[in-house]
C-alpha positions as semicolon CSV with decimal commas, in nm:
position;residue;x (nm);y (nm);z (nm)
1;X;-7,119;9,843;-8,009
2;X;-6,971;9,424;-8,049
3;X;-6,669;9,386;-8,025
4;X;-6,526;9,105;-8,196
5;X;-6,170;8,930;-8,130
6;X;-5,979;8,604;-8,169
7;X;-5,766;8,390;-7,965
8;X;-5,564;8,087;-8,037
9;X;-5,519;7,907;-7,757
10;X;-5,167;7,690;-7,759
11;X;-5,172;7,451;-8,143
12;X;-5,583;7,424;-8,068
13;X;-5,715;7,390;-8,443
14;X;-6,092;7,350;-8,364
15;X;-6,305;7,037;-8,468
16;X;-6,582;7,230;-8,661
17;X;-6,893;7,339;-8,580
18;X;-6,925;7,060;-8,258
19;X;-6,879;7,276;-7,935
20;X;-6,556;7,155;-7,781
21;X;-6,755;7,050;-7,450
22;X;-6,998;6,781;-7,665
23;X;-6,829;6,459;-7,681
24;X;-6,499;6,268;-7,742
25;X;-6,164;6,252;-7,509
26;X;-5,793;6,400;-7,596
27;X;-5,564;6,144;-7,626
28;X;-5,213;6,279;-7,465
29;X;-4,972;6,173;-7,216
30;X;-4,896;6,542;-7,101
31;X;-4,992;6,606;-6,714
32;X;-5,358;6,753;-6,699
33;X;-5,295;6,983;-6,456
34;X;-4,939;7,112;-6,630
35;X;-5,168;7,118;-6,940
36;X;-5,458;7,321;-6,771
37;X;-5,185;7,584;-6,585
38;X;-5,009;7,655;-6,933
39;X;-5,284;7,640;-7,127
40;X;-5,420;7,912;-6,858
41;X;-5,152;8,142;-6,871
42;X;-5,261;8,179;-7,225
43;X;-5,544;8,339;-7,163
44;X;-5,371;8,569;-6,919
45;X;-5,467;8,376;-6,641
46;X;-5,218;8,304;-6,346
47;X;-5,366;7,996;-6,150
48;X;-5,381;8,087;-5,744
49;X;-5,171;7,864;-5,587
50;X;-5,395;7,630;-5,398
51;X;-5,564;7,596;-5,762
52;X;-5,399;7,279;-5,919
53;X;-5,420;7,065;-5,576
54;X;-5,838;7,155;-5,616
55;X;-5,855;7,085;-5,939
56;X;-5,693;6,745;-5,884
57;X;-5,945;6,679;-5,603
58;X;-6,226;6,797;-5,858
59;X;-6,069;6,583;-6,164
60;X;-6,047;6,261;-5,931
61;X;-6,420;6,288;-5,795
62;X;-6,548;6,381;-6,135
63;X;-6,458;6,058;-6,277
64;X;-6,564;5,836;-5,980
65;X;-6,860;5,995;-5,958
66;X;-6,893;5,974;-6,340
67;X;-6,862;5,610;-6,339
68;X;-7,204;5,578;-6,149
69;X;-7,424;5,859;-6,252
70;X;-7,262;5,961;-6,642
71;X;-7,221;6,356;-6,569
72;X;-7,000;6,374;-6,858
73;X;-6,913;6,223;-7,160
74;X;-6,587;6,333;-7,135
75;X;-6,409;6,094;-6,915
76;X;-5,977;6,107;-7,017
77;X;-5,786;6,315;-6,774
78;X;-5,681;6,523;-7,079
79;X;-6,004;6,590;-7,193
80;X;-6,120;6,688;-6,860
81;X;-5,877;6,937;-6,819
82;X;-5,886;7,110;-7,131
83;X;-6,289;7,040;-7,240
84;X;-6,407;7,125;-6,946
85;X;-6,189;7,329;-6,684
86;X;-5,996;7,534;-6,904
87;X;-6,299;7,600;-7,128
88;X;-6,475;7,707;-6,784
89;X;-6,208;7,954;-6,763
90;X;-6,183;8,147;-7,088
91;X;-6,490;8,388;-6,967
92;X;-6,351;8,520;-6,648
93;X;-6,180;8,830;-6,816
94;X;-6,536;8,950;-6,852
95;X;-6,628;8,877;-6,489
96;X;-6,543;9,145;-6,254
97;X;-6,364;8,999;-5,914
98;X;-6,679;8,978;-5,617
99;X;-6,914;8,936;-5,877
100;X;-7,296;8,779;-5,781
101;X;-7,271;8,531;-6,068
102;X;-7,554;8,277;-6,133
103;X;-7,430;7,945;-6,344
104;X;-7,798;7,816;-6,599
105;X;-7,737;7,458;-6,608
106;X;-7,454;7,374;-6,413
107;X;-7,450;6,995;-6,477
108;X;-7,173;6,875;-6,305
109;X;-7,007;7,262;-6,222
110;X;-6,920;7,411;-6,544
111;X;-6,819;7,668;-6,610
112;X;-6,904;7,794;-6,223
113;X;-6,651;7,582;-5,971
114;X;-6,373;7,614;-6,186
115;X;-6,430;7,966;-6,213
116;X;-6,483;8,001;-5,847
117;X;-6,116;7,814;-5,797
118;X;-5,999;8,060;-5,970
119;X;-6,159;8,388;-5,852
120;X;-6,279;8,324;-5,525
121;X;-6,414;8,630;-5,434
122;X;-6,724;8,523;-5,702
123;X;-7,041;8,508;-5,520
124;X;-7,204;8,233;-5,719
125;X;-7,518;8,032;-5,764
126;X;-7,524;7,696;-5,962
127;X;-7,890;7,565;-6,069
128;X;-7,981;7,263;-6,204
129;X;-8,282;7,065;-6,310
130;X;-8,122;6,725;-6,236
131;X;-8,097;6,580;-5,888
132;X;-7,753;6,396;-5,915
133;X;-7,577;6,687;-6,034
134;X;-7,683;6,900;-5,810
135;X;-7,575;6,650;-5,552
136;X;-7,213;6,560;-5,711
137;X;-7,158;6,933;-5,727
138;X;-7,259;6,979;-5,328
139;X;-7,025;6,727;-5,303
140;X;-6,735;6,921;-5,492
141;X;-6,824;7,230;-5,277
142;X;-6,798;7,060;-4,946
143;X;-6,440;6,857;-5,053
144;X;-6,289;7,215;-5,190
145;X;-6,373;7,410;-4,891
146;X;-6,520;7,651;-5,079
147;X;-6,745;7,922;-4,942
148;X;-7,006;8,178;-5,110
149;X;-7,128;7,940;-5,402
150;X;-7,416;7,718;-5,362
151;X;-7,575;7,434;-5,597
152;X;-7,975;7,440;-5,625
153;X;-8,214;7,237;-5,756
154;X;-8,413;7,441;-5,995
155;X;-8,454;7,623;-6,285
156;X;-8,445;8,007;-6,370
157;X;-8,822;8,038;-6,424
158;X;-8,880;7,939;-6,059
159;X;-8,540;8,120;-5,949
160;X;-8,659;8,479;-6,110
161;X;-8,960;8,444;-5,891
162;X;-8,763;8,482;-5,562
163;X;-8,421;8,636;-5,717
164;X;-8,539;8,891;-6,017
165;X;-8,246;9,122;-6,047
166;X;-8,000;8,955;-5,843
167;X;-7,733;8,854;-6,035
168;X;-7,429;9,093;-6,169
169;X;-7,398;8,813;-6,427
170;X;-7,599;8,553;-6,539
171;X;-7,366;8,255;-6,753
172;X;-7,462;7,946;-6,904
173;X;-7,235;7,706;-7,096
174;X;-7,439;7,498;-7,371
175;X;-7,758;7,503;-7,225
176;X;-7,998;7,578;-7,493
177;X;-7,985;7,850;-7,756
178;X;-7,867;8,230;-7,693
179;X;-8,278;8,346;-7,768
180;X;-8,435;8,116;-7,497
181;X;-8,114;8,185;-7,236
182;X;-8,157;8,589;-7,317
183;X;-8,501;8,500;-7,210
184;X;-8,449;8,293;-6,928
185;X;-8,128;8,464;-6,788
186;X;-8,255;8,893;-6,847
187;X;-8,517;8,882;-6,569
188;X;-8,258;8,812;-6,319
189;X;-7,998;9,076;-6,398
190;X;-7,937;9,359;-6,188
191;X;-7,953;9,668;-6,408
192;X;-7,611;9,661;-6,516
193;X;-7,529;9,265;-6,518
194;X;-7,425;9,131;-6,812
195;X;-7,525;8,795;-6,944
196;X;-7,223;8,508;-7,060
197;X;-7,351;8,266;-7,359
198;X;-7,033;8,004;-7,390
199;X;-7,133;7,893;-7,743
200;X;-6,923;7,656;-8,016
201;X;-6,835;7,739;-8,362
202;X;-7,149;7,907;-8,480
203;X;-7,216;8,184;-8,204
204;X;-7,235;8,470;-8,518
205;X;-7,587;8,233;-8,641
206;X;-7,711;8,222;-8,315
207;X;-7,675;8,632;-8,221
208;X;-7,815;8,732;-8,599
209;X;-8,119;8,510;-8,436
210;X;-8,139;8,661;-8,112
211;X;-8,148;8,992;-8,250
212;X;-8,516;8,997;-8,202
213;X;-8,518;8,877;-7,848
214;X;-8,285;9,107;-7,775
215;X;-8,481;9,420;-7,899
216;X;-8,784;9,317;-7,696
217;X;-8,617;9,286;-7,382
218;X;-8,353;9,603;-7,468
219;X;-8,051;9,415;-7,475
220;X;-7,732;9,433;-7,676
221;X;-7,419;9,239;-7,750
222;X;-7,100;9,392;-7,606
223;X;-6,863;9,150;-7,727
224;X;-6,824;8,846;-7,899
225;X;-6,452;8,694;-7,828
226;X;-6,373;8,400;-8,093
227;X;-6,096;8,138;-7,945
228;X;-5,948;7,808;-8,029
229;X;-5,891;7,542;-7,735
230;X;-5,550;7,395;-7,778
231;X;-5,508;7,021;-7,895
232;X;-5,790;7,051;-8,152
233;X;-6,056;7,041;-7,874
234;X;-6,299;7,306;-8,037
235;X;-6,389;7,658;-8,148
236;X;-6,541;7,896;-7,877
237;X;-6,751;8,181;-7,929
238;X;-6,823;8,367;-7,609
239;X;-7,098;8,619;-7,652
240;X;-7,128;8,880;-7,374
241;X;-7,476;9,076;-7,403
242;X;-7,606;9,338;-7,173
243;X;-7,879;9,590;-7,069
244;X;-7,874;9,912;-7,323
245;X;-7,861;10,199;-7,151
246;X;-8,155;10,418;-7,123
C-alpha cells in the first residue's frame, strides 16, 4: 500500500513545480558545508566524520571542472551544497546499508557519490551516456579514495544485457519520466530491489501515469515521501516502487 509523508526541511518553501536540481544558485553567506551538516541532521542523518573534508574536495573539483565541461548549472557554493548534495541525500533512509545500488544518469555523481560519502558500505554503479561525466566522476572516485562504486559509460538498455537482476536498488534523479525509468530500471532488479524516482513538485501526476507501466511489469509504489529543501530550493517527491509480491 503508498505511503505518503511530508518533510520540511529547515525554512525551505519550495519554488513550484521546477525540481530544485534544474537551474538557478542560492544566494547566502552561510558555510556550505555547516549548511549541508545541519541541513542533514534534519533528515536524521549524522554526517561520518571524514564526510565534510570529502565533500569539500568534491565541491572544489565540481566547480573547476564545471568551468570547462558545464556539468551543472548550478555553480554557487550554496547551491551546490543544498541542490545537489543534500538533495542526493534525502533517499538514503530507504536504502538499506551494503546495498548493490545502480545510479540511471549519474551526470556529474548525483545522487550516487554523495550517497556513497555517506554510507559507504553501498556497493554502487554510476552510468552515464556522456563521456565527460563519466570521466569527472572517475576523477571524484579516485581523489575520495573511495572503493566499491564505479562510473560506466553506458546506458541501462546495454547494462540489463550483462547485469539483469543485479541491483538491490536501482535510483535515478531527474532523468526522464517515472514510466520510461520503471521501464528502463525493473529489468535490473533483483527480486526484491526496489526502484528510487527523485522527482520535483509533481511526482503524484507522474505515478497516476505510471500506473499502467507498472501493472505490466507487476510493480507497485511503496512510498511516496513529500519534502521541502531549505532556503526555498524546491519541492521533492521521492517515489519508492517495488516488485509485488507473488
Amino acid at each position: 500500500m503508498e505511503k505518503i509523508n511530508s518533510l520540511s526541511l529547515g525554512n525551505g518553501s519550495g519554488n513550484g513545480d521546477r525540481p530544485p536540481f534544474d537551474k538557478g544558485d542560492i544566494q547566502m553567506t552561510t558555510n556550505p558545508l555547516s549548511l549541508l551538516s545541519n541541513h542533514a541532521a534534519d533528515l536524521g542523518i549524522v554526517l561520518p566524520q571524514d564526510a565534510l573534508p570529502k565533500f569539500d574536495i568534491y565541491l572544489r573539483e565540481l566547480k573547476i571542472w564545471n568551468e570547462k565541461f558545464n556539468l551543472t548549472a548550478i555553480k554557487d557554493d550554496q547551491g551546490i551544497a543544498i541542490k545537489h548534495f543534500l538533495d542526493s541525500l534525502t533517499p538514503l533512509k530507504f536504502i538499506k546499508p551494503g546495498s548493490a545500488m545502480l545510479d540511471i544518469g549519474s551526470g556529474a555523481g548525483f545522487p550516487g557519490i554523495p550517497l556513497k560519502i555517506v554510507e559507504p558500505s553501498l556497493k554502487i554503479t554510476l552510468i552515464d551516456s556522456v563521456n565527460k561525466k563519466v570521466t569527472f566522476m572517475k576523477h571524484i572516485i579516485s581523489e575520495l579514495g573511495l572503493t566499491d562504486i564505479e562510473a560506466v559509460h553506458s546506458r541501462a538498455e546495454e547494462l540489463a544485457k550483462t547485469k539483469k537482476g543485479n541491483y538491490d536498488v536501482v535510483i535515478s534523479r531527474a532523468l526522464t519520466n517515472l514510466s520510461d525509468f520503471i521501464k528502463l530500471g525493473e529489468p535490473l532488479l533483483k527480486a526484491d530491489g526496489v526502484l528510487i524516482a527523485m522527482k520535483g513538485s509533481k511526482a503524484d501526476e507522474e505515478v497516476k501515469e505510471a500506473v499502467k507501466i507498472m501493472g505490466k511489469r507487476k510493480m507497485q509504489v511503496r512510498a511516496i515521501e513529500r519534502l521541502s529543501l531549505p532556503m526555498g530550493a524546491g519541492e521533492r517527491g521521492l517515489v519508492i516502487i517495488e516488485k509485488k509480491i507473488q
